[in-house]
Coordinates of C-alpha atoms and ligand atoms in Angstrom, one line a residue:
M1 CA -0.3 -0.1 0.0
P2 CA 1.3 3.8 -1.3
F3 CA 2.0 6.3 1.4
S4 CA 2.4 9.8 -0.1
E5 CA 2.2 12.5 1.8
T6 CA -0.8 14.3 3.1
I7 CA -2.8 16.3 0.3
A8 CA -3.7 18.9 1.4
V9 CA -8.1 19.5 1.5
N10 CA -9.9 22.9 -0.4
V11 CA -12.5 24.0 2.8
V12 CA -14.9 27.4 1.2
L13 CA -16.0 27.7 4.7
G14 CA -20.0 30.3 3.8
I15 CA -20.5 32.2 6.9
T16 CA -24.4 33.5 6.9
G17 CA -25.2 36.0 8.8
G18 CA -25.9 34.8 12.8
I19 CA -24.6 35.9 15.7
A20 CA -22.3 32.7 15.5
A21 CA -20.4 34.1 12.6
Y22 CA -17.8 35.5 15.8
K23 CA -16.5 31.9 16.1
T24 CA -15.7 32.0 12.5
P25 CA -11.6 32.9 12.7
D26 CA -11.1 29.4 15.7
L27 CA -13.0 27.8 12.5
V28 CA -11.3 28.9 10.4
R29 CA -7.4 28.2 12.5
R30 CA -8.7 24.0 13.7
L31 CA -9.6 24.0 9.6
R32 CA -6.4 25.5 9.0
E33 CA -4.4 23.2 11.9
G34 CA -6.2 19.9 10.5
G35 CA -4.8 20.7 7.2
A36 CA -7.1 22.3 5.8
E37 CA -6.6 25.5 2.9
V38 CA -9.6 27.6 3.9
Q39 CA -11.9 30.1 0.8
I40 CA -14.2 32.2 2.6
V41 CA -17.8 33.7 0.9
M42 CA -19.5 35.6 3.2
T43 CA -23.4 36.6 2.6
A44 CA -23.8 40.3 3.1
S45 CA -25.4 39.9 6.6
A46 CA -23.1 38.0 8.0
E47 CA -20.6 41.7 7.6
E48 CA -22.7 42.9 10.4
F49 CA -21.4 40.1 12.8
V50 CA -17.8 39.3 12.1
T51 CA -15.3 41.9 10.3
G52 CA -13.9 40.0 7.1
T53 CA -10.6 41.8 7.8
A54 CA -9.9 39.4 10.9
L55 CA -11.7 36.9 9.0
Q56 CA -8.4 37.6 5.6
A57 CA -6.0 37.4 8.2
V58 CA -6.7 34.8 10.0
S59 CA -7.7 32.7 6.7
G60 CA -4.2 33.9 4.5
R61 CA -6.4 34.2 1.7
P62 CA -9.2 37.4 0.0
I63 CA -12.6 37.2 1.3
R64 CA -15.3 36.6 -1.7
S65 CA -18.4 37.8 -0.8
N66 CA -19.8 39.0 -4.3
L67 CA -21.1 37.3 -7.3
W68 CA -20.7 39.8 -9.4
D69 CA -16.6 41.4 -8.6
K70 CA -15.1 41.8 -11.8
E71 CA -11.7 41.4 -10.2
A72 CA -12.2 38.5 -7.8
E73 CA -13.9 37.0 -10.6
A74 CA -11.0 37.3 -13.0
A75 CA -8.3 35.3 -10.6
M76 CA -11.0 32.3 -9.6
S77 CA -14.2 33.1 -10.7
H78 CA -17.1 31.2 -8.7
I79 CA -17.7 28.5 -11.1
E80 CA -13.6 28.1 -10.7
L81 CA -14.7 28.7 -6.9
A82 CA -17.3 25.5 -6.8
R83 CA -14.7 22.8 -8.2
W84 CA -11.7 24.0 -6.2
A85 CA -13.0 22.6 -3.0
D86 CA -13.4 19.5 -1.1
V87 CA -16.2 20.4 1.3
V88 CA -17.9 22.9 1.9
L89 CA -18.9 24.6 5.1
I90 CA -21.7 27.2 5.6
A91 CA -21.1 28.0 9.9
P92 CA -23.0 29.1 10.8
A93 CA -26.0 28.8 8.4
T94 CA -29.4 30.3 9.1
A95 CA -32.7 29.6 8.5
E96 CA -32.6 31.3 5.5
V97 CA -29.4 29.7 3.3
M98 CA -30.8 26.4 4.1
A99 CA -34.1 27.3 2.6
R100 CA -32.6 29.0 -0.7
I101 CA -30.1 25.5 -1.1
V102 CA -33.7 23.7 -0.7
S103 CA -35.0 25.5 -3.1
G104 CA -32.1 26.0 -5.5
A105 CA -32.1 29.9 -5.5
A106 CA -28.4 31.7 -6.2
P107 CA -29.3 34.9 -5.9
D108 CA -25.4 35.9 -4.1
L109 CA -21.9 34.1 -4.8
L110 CA -22.2 31.3 -1.5
T111 CA -25.6 30.1 -2.9
T112 CA -24.5 30.1 -6.4
I113 CA -21.0 28.3 -5.4
C114 CA -23.5 25.5 -3.5
L115 CA -25.9 25.0 -6.8
A116 CA -22.7 24.1 -8.3
T117 CA -20.2 21.9 -6.8
E118 CA -19.8 18.1 -7.4
A119 CA -17.8 18.4 -3.4
P120 CA -20.2 16.6 -0.6
I121 CA -21.9 20.4 1.6
A122 CA -21.6 20.9 5.4
L123 CA -24.0 22.8 7.5
A124 CA -24.1 23.8 11.3
P125 CA -27.6 25.3 11.7
A126 CA -27.2 28.1 14.4
M127 CA -30.4 29.9 14.9
N128 CA -33.1 30.6 17.7
H129 CA -34.7 27.7 18.8
V130 CA -38.5 28.4 17.4
M131 CA -36.8 28.7 14.7
W132 CA -35.2 25.7 14.1
N133 CA -38.5 23.7 15.5
N134 CA -40.6 25.5 13.3
P135 CA -42.0 23.0 10.6
A136 CA -40.6 24.7 7.4
T137 CA -37.4 25.0 8.4
Q138 CA -37.0 21.3 9.7
A139 CA -38.9 19.8 6.3
N140 CA -36.0 21.6 4.6
R141 CA -33.5 19.8 7.2
E142 CA -35.4 16.6 6.3
L143 CA -34.7 17.6 2.1
L144 CA -31.5 18.8 2.9
E145 CA -30.5 14.9 4.3
E146 CA -32.2 13.4 1.7
R147 CA -29.4 15.0 -0.9
G148 CA -27.3 14.1 1.6
I149 CA -25.9 17.0 2.8
Q150 CA -24.4 17.0 5.9
I151 CA -26.4 18.8 9.5
L152 CA -23.9 19.3 12.0
G153 CA -26.2 19.5 15.1
P154 CA -27.2 22.3 15.7
G155 CA -26.6 22.3 19.7
V156 CA -28.6 22.4 23.0
G157 CA -28.4 25.1 25.7
S158 CA -29.2 28.3 26.6
Q159 CA -29.0 31.3 23.1
A160 CA -28.0 34.8 22.3
C161 CA -31.1 35.2 22.4
G162 CA -32.0 34.5 26.1
E163 CA -33.5 31.5 25.5
T164 CA -32.6 28.0 26.6
G165 CA -33.5 25.1 23.1
A166 CA -32.1 23.4 20.1
G167 CA -30.4 25.7 17.9
R168 CA -26.4 27.0 19.0
M169 CA -24.3 26.2 16.6
L170 CA -22.2 23.6 17.6
D171 CA -18.2 24.4 18.6
P172 CA -16.0 25.0 16.2
E173 CA -13.7 22.2 17.1
T174 CA -16.7 19.6 17.1
I175 CA -17.3 21.6 13.1
A176 CA -13.9 21.0 12.0
A177 CA -13.4 17.4 13.1
A178 CA -17.1 16.3 11.7
V179 CA -15.9 18.7 8.4
L180 CA -12.5 17.2 8.0
S181 CA -13.2 13.3 8.4
L182 CA -15.8 13.9 5.2
T183 CA -13.1 14.6 3.4
G184 CA -11.7 11.8 4.1
S185 CA -13.3 9.8 1.2
R186 CA -10.6 12.1 -1.0
G187 CA -8.3 11.1 0.9
E188 CA -5.6 8.2 1.0
G189 CA -8.0 5.1 1.9
L190 CA -5.1 3.8 4.0
L191 CA -7.7 1.7 6.0
K192 CA -10.8 1.0 3.6
G193 CA -12.9 -2.0 4.4
L194 CA -11.1 -2.1 7.8
K195 CA -12.9 -2.7 11.0
L196 CA -11.4 -0.3 13.6
V197 CA -12.6 -0.5 17.3
V198 CA -11.9 2.6 19.4
T199 CA -12.2 3.5 23.4
A200 CA -12.1 6.4 24.3
G201 CA -13.1 8.4 27.7
P202 CA -13.1 8.2 31.1
T203 CA -15.5 5.4 33.2
H204 CA -17.1 5.7 36.0
E205 CA -17.0 3.4 38.8
P206 CA -20.1 4.1 41.4
I207 CA -19.9 4.0 45.0
D208 CA -23.2 5.1 45.2
P209 CA -26.3 5.8 43.6
V210 CA -24.8 9.8 43.9
R211 CA -20.7 9.4 43.6
Y212 CA -18.3 7.6 41.4
I213 CA -14.9 7.4 40.9
T214 CA -13.4 9.2 37.1
N215 CA -10.4 10.9 35.8
H216 CA -10.2 13.3 33.7
S217 CA -10.0 12.5 30.2
S218 CA -12.3 13.8 28.4
G219 CA -12.3 11.9 24.9
K220 CA -10.8 14.1 22.7
M221 CA -7.7 12.8 21.3
G222 CA -10.7 8.7 21.4
F223 CA -12.4 11.0 19.2
A224 CA -9.8 12.0 17.0
M225 CA -8.9 8.7 16.3
A226 CA -12.4 7.1 15.1
S227 CA -12.6 10.4 12.7
A228 CA -9.0 10.4 11.6
A229 CA -9.7 6.5 11.2
A230 CA -12.8 7.5 9.2
A231 CA -11.6 9.7 7.5
Q232 CA -8.6 6.7 5.8
G233 CA -12.6 4.7 5.0
A234 CA -12.8 2.4 8.4
N235 CA -15.8 1.3 9.3
V236 CA -15.4 2.4 13.3
I237 CA -16.8 1.3 16.1
L238 CA -16.0 3.8 19.1
V239 CA -16.9 2.2 22.3
S240 CA -17.0 5.5 24.7
G241 CA -17.5 6.0 28.8
P242 CA -19.2 9.4 29.7
V243 CA -18.5 12.8 27.5
R244 CA -18.9 15.5 26.6
L245 CA -18.6 15.8 22.4
A246 CA -21.2 15.6 19.4
D247 CA -20.7 11.4 18.1
P248 CA -18.0 11.8 15.1
P249 CA -19.8 12.0 11.0
G250 CA -19.3 7.8 9.7
V251 CA -18.9 7.0 13.1
E252 CA -20.7 4.4 15.2
V253 CA -20.8 4.8 19.0
V254 CA -21.5 2.8 21.8
Q255 CA -22.1 4.7 24.9
V256 CA -20.6 3.0 28.3
E257 CA -20.4 4.1 31.7
S258 CA -18.2 1.8 34.0
A259 CA -15.0 0.1 33.1
K260 CA -18.0 -3.3 33.6
E261 CA -19.2 -2.1 30.9
M262 CA -16.8 -0.9 28.0
Y263 CA -14.9 -4.5 28.4
A264 CA -18.2 -5.7 27.3
A265 CA -19.2 -3.2 24.5
T266 CA -15.6 -4.2 23.4
H267 CA -15.8 -7.7 23.7
K268 CA -18.9 -7.7 21.0
F269 CA -17.7 -6.0 18.2
I270 CA -14.0 -7.3 18.9
G271 CA -14.5 -10.5 16.6
D272 CA -13.9 -9.6 13.7
A273 CA -12.0 -6.2 13.8
D274 CA -9.0 -6.2 12.0
I275 CA -7.0 -3.2 14.1
F276 CA -8.3 -2.1 18.1
I277 CA -6.9 1.2 19.4
A278 CA -7.7 2.2 23.2
T279 CA -6.9 5.1 24.4
A280 CA -9.6 5.7 26.9
A281 CA -8.2 6.3 30.2
V282 CA -10.3 3.2 31.9
A283 CA -10.4 2.7 35.4
D284 CA -7.6 0.5 37.1
Y285 CA -9.9 0.3 40.5
R286 CA -13.5 0.0 41.4
P287 CA -15.2 -0.4 44.4
V288 CA -15.9 -3.6 45.6
T289 CA -19.5 -3.0 46.5
V290 CA -21.7 0.1 45.5
A291 CA -23.8 0.7 48.0
D292 CA -27.7 1.3 47.6
Q293 CA -28.0 4.1 49.5
K294 CA -26.0 7.4 49.9
I295 CA -23.4 6.9 51.7
K296 CA -24.0 9.0 55.0
K297 CA -21.5 10.7 57.0
K298 CA -20.6 9.3 60.2
S299 CA -16.7 9.4 61.3
A300 CA -13.9 11.8 60.8
T301 CA -12.1 9.4 57.7
M302 CA -14.2 6.3 55.8
N303 CA -11.7 3.6 53.9
L304 CA -13.0 2.3 50.6
E305 CA -11.5 -1.1 49.6
L306 CA -11.5 -1.2 45.6
E307 CA -10.2 -4.1 43.7
R308 CA -9.1 -3.7 40.2
C309 CA -10.9 -3.3 37.1
P310 CA -10.3 -5.6 33.8
D311 CA -7.9 -5.4 31.5
I312 CA -9.9 -4.5 28.4
L313 CA -6.4 -3.9 26.5
A314 CA -4.5 -6.9 27.7
S315 CA -7.7 -9.6 28.1
V316 CA -7.8 -8.4 23.6
T317 CA -4.0 -8.9 22.7
S318 CA -5.0 -12.7 25.3
L319 CA -7.8 -13.4 22.3
E320 CA -6.9 -17.0 20.1
S321 CA -6.7 -14.6 16.8
P322 CA -6.2 -11.1 17.5
P323 CA -6.2 -7.9 16.1
F324 CA -4.1 -5.7 15.4
T325 CA -3.5 -3.3 18.8
V326 CA -2.4 -0.1 20.0
G327 CA -2.0 0.8 23.3
F328 CA -1.8 4.4 24.4
A329 CA 1.1 5.5 27.7
A330 CA -0.6 8.1 30.1
E331 CA 2.4 8.6 32.3
T332 CA 3.9 11.4 34.8
E333 CA 6.8 10.9 34.9
R334 CA 9.6 7.8 32.9
V335 CA 7.2 8.1 30.6
I336 CA 9.1 5.8 27.8
E337 CA 10.4 3.7 30.2
Y338 CA 6.4 3.3 31.4
A339 CA 5.0 3.2 27.6
R340 CA 8.3 0.4 26.6
G341 CA 7.1 -1.3 29.6
K342 CA 2.9 -1.7 28.8
L343 CA 4.1 -2.3 24.9
Q344 CA 5.6 -6.2 26.2
K345 CA 3.2 -6.3 29.0
K346 CA 0.2 -7.0 27.1
N347 CA 2.3 -7.1 24.0
L348 CA 0.6 -4.9 22.0
D349 CA 1.8 -4.3 18.7
M350 CA 2.4 -0.7 19.5
I351 CA 1.9 1.8 21.6
V352 CA 1.0 5.6 22.1
A353 CA 3.2 7.6 24.6
N354 CA 2.1 10.5 25.9
R355 CA 2.5 12.5 29.1
V356 CA 0.0 14.1 31.5
G357 CA -0.3 16.0 33.9
S358 CA -2.7 19.8 35.0
D359 CA -1.0 21.1 31.8
C360 CA -0.6 18.5 28.7
G361 CA -2.4 14.6 27.6
F362 CA -6.3 15.5 29.4
N363 CA -9.1 17.7 28.6
R364 CA -7.0 19.6 26.0
D365 CA -7.5 20.1 22.0
D366 CA -3.3 19.5 21.3
N367 CA -1.4 16.3 22.6
A368 CA 2.3 15.7 22.2
A369 CA 3.1 11.3 21.8
T370 CA 6.5 9.3 20.6
V371 CA 5.6 6.0 19.3
L372 CA 6.3 2.7 20.2
W373 CA 6.7 -0.8 18.8
N374 CA 8.9 -3.6 18.6
N375 CA 12.0 -2.5 16.6
G376 CA 10.9 1.4 16.3
E377 CA 9.8 4.9 17.9
K378 CA 8.2 8.4 16.7
T379 CA 8.2 11.2 17.7
F380 CA 5.5 13.6 16.9
P381 CA 5.5 17.2 18.3
I382 CA 2.9 19.2 20.1
A383 CA -0.3 20.0 17.4
S384 CA -3.8 19.7 17.8
K385 CA -5.7 16.5 18.8
A386 CA -6.6 15.7 14.9
C387 CA -3.7 16.5 13.7
L388 CA -2.3 14.1 15.7
A389 CA -4.2 12.0 15.5
R390 CA -4.4 12.1 12.0
D391 CA -0.5 11.2 11.7
L392 CA -1.2 8.3 14.2
I393 CA -3.3 6.6 11.8
E394 CA -1.3 7.0 8.8
L395 CA 1.3 4.8 11.4
T396 CA -1.2 2.8 11.6
A397 CA -1.7 1.3 8.9
E398 CA 1.5 1.5 7.7
R399 CA 3.0 -0.7 10.4
F400 CA -0.5 -2.4 9.8
Y401 CA 0.5 -3.1 6.8
A402 CA 4.4 -4.3 7.9
V403 CA 3.1 -6.5 10.1
R404 CA 0.4 -8.2 8.8
G405 CA 1.3 -8.0 5.0
S406 CA 0.7 -6.0 2.3
G407 CA -1.9 -8.8 1.0
T408 CA -4.1 -8.8 4.0
Q409 CA -7.9 -9.6 3.6
P410 CA -9.9 -7.6 5.5
R411 CA -11.1 -10.1 8.7
L412 CA -14.8 -8.5 8.2
T413 CA -17.0 -10.8 6.9
I414 CA -19.1 -9.1 4.3
I415 CA -22.8 -11.2 4.2
S416 CA -24.3 -10.6 0.7
N417 CA -28.3 -10.9 0.3
S418 CA -28.2 -11.9 -3.4
D419 CA -28.1 -15.9 -3.5
Ligands
LIG1 O1 -9.2 12.2 26.9 P1 -8.6 13.5 26.3 O2 -9.0 14.2 27.3 O3 -7.9 13.8 25.3 O4 -6.8 12.0 26.6 C1 -6.6 11.5 25.8 C2 -5.6 10.9 27.3 C3 -4.4 11.6 27.9 C4 -7.3 9.7 27.9 C5 -5.3 9.3 26.0 O5 -3.8 10.4 25.3 C6 -4.6 8.7 26.7 O6 -3.3 8.6 26.8 N1 -5.5 7.6 27.2 C7 -4.2 6.5 27.9 C8 -4.7 6.9 29.5 C9 -4.7 5.3 30.1 O7 -5.9 4.8 31.1 O8 -3.4 4.5 30.6 P2 -2.8 3.8 30.8 O9 -1.2 4.2 30.6 O10 -3.4 4.2 32.3 O11 -3.8 2.2 30.4 C10 -2.2 1.9 29.4 C11 -3.4 0.9 28.4 O12 -4.2 0.3 28.9 C12 -4.4 1.9 27.5 O13 -4.0 1.9 26.4 C13 -5.0 1.8 28.4 O14 -6.6 2.2 27.3 C14 -5.7 0.4 28.6 N2 -6.3 -0.2 29.2 C15 -6.1 0.5 31.0 C16 -6.6 0.0 32.5 C17 -8.2 -0.9 31.9 N3 -8.6 -1.6 32.8 N4 -7.9 -0.9 30.7 C18 -7.3 -0.9 29.9 O15 -7.4 -1.3 28.2

């Protein structure tokens, strides 16, 4: 399997007139960190909410807004822009732009590009919750989805108008990860036809009905790994502990709470998996007994008896025919030494060693890592988790084929209904 340099992804980012437009400089930054070239196209009303000057600075390209701008059209016409795009993203997308795209109306540059492009289109709606729930908007959403347009969100929460409900634009990090994974079909397809199981996030080990033991994992690294694998054409099952992240598009997410549930869910799907990536921060210990009722304060101190949780990673490599297995090692000291110990002890194909602490690893948007395998290692400097995950997935594919041979057949059995 050939391994080429990463191809830059071209994103046309359409910005329409909603208050969430103020988040778009951050969105542009995250797309660029993920390896995208971003060409911004603003509608006239978007200019009421965010300045072209800021967006030009962060995107590094002149802003386009006018279909009738002769100079800009001479440099790259709207048809060339529509062809240049690997993906067209509209964020925020107002109810009006959704209606225009449904109807095929193209009175401005952005809607003209939507009509003229063959690239995937994604919309991140942002509007008042009553507007979002209006039957007209919902009918438009359904039609757009039927036509293969990705609708990202919206999220639920407090809104700029002071009300609460569905209509908040998803956060820039989630939108960027989703859009970059949409462009995977244009990537090298390094994992095409393979089945991956990825674990992510923390686990909650109950003490009583109101308390549990957990850690600082946000799930961001594991979700980024799952997105990056899906972008390389893999069939991905993401077994996730309790996190506050949107499901990555194209990934089947299985939600669990405890280490015991994560163990069961992993083993439900691992049988025909080609690759297992254990990014989750699974609890090592859990309370021996879980109280039925809330434990009351009685004495000044209290002892909690703990027992070992099942080691999911070690149980997978102990299978008779294990998948190619990638562990993570979260360490606060002697990172490489401890990680190499885990590589050998748990009989892994690869381990991703990362330092964790109050200022690195957990619950952040960036990370750095050193990957170890039997006869080698590779260090990745600090980068966004989306970028790092893309590099880690490329290395995983490279090592998978090196170990299993380039003629490896996927273990996934495809059952055909036809005779
Ligand atoms: O979620 P984020 O906020 O983005 O943070 C990312 C991360 C720091 C959690 C991630 O990059 C990471 O390092 N994940 C592994 C965390 C961990 O539990 O490391 P460990 O060294 O304790 O465990 C070693 C390996 O064994 C891990 O692959 C872990 O998933 C696995 N394990 C551990 C215990 C257990 N009972 N079962 C397991 O499968």
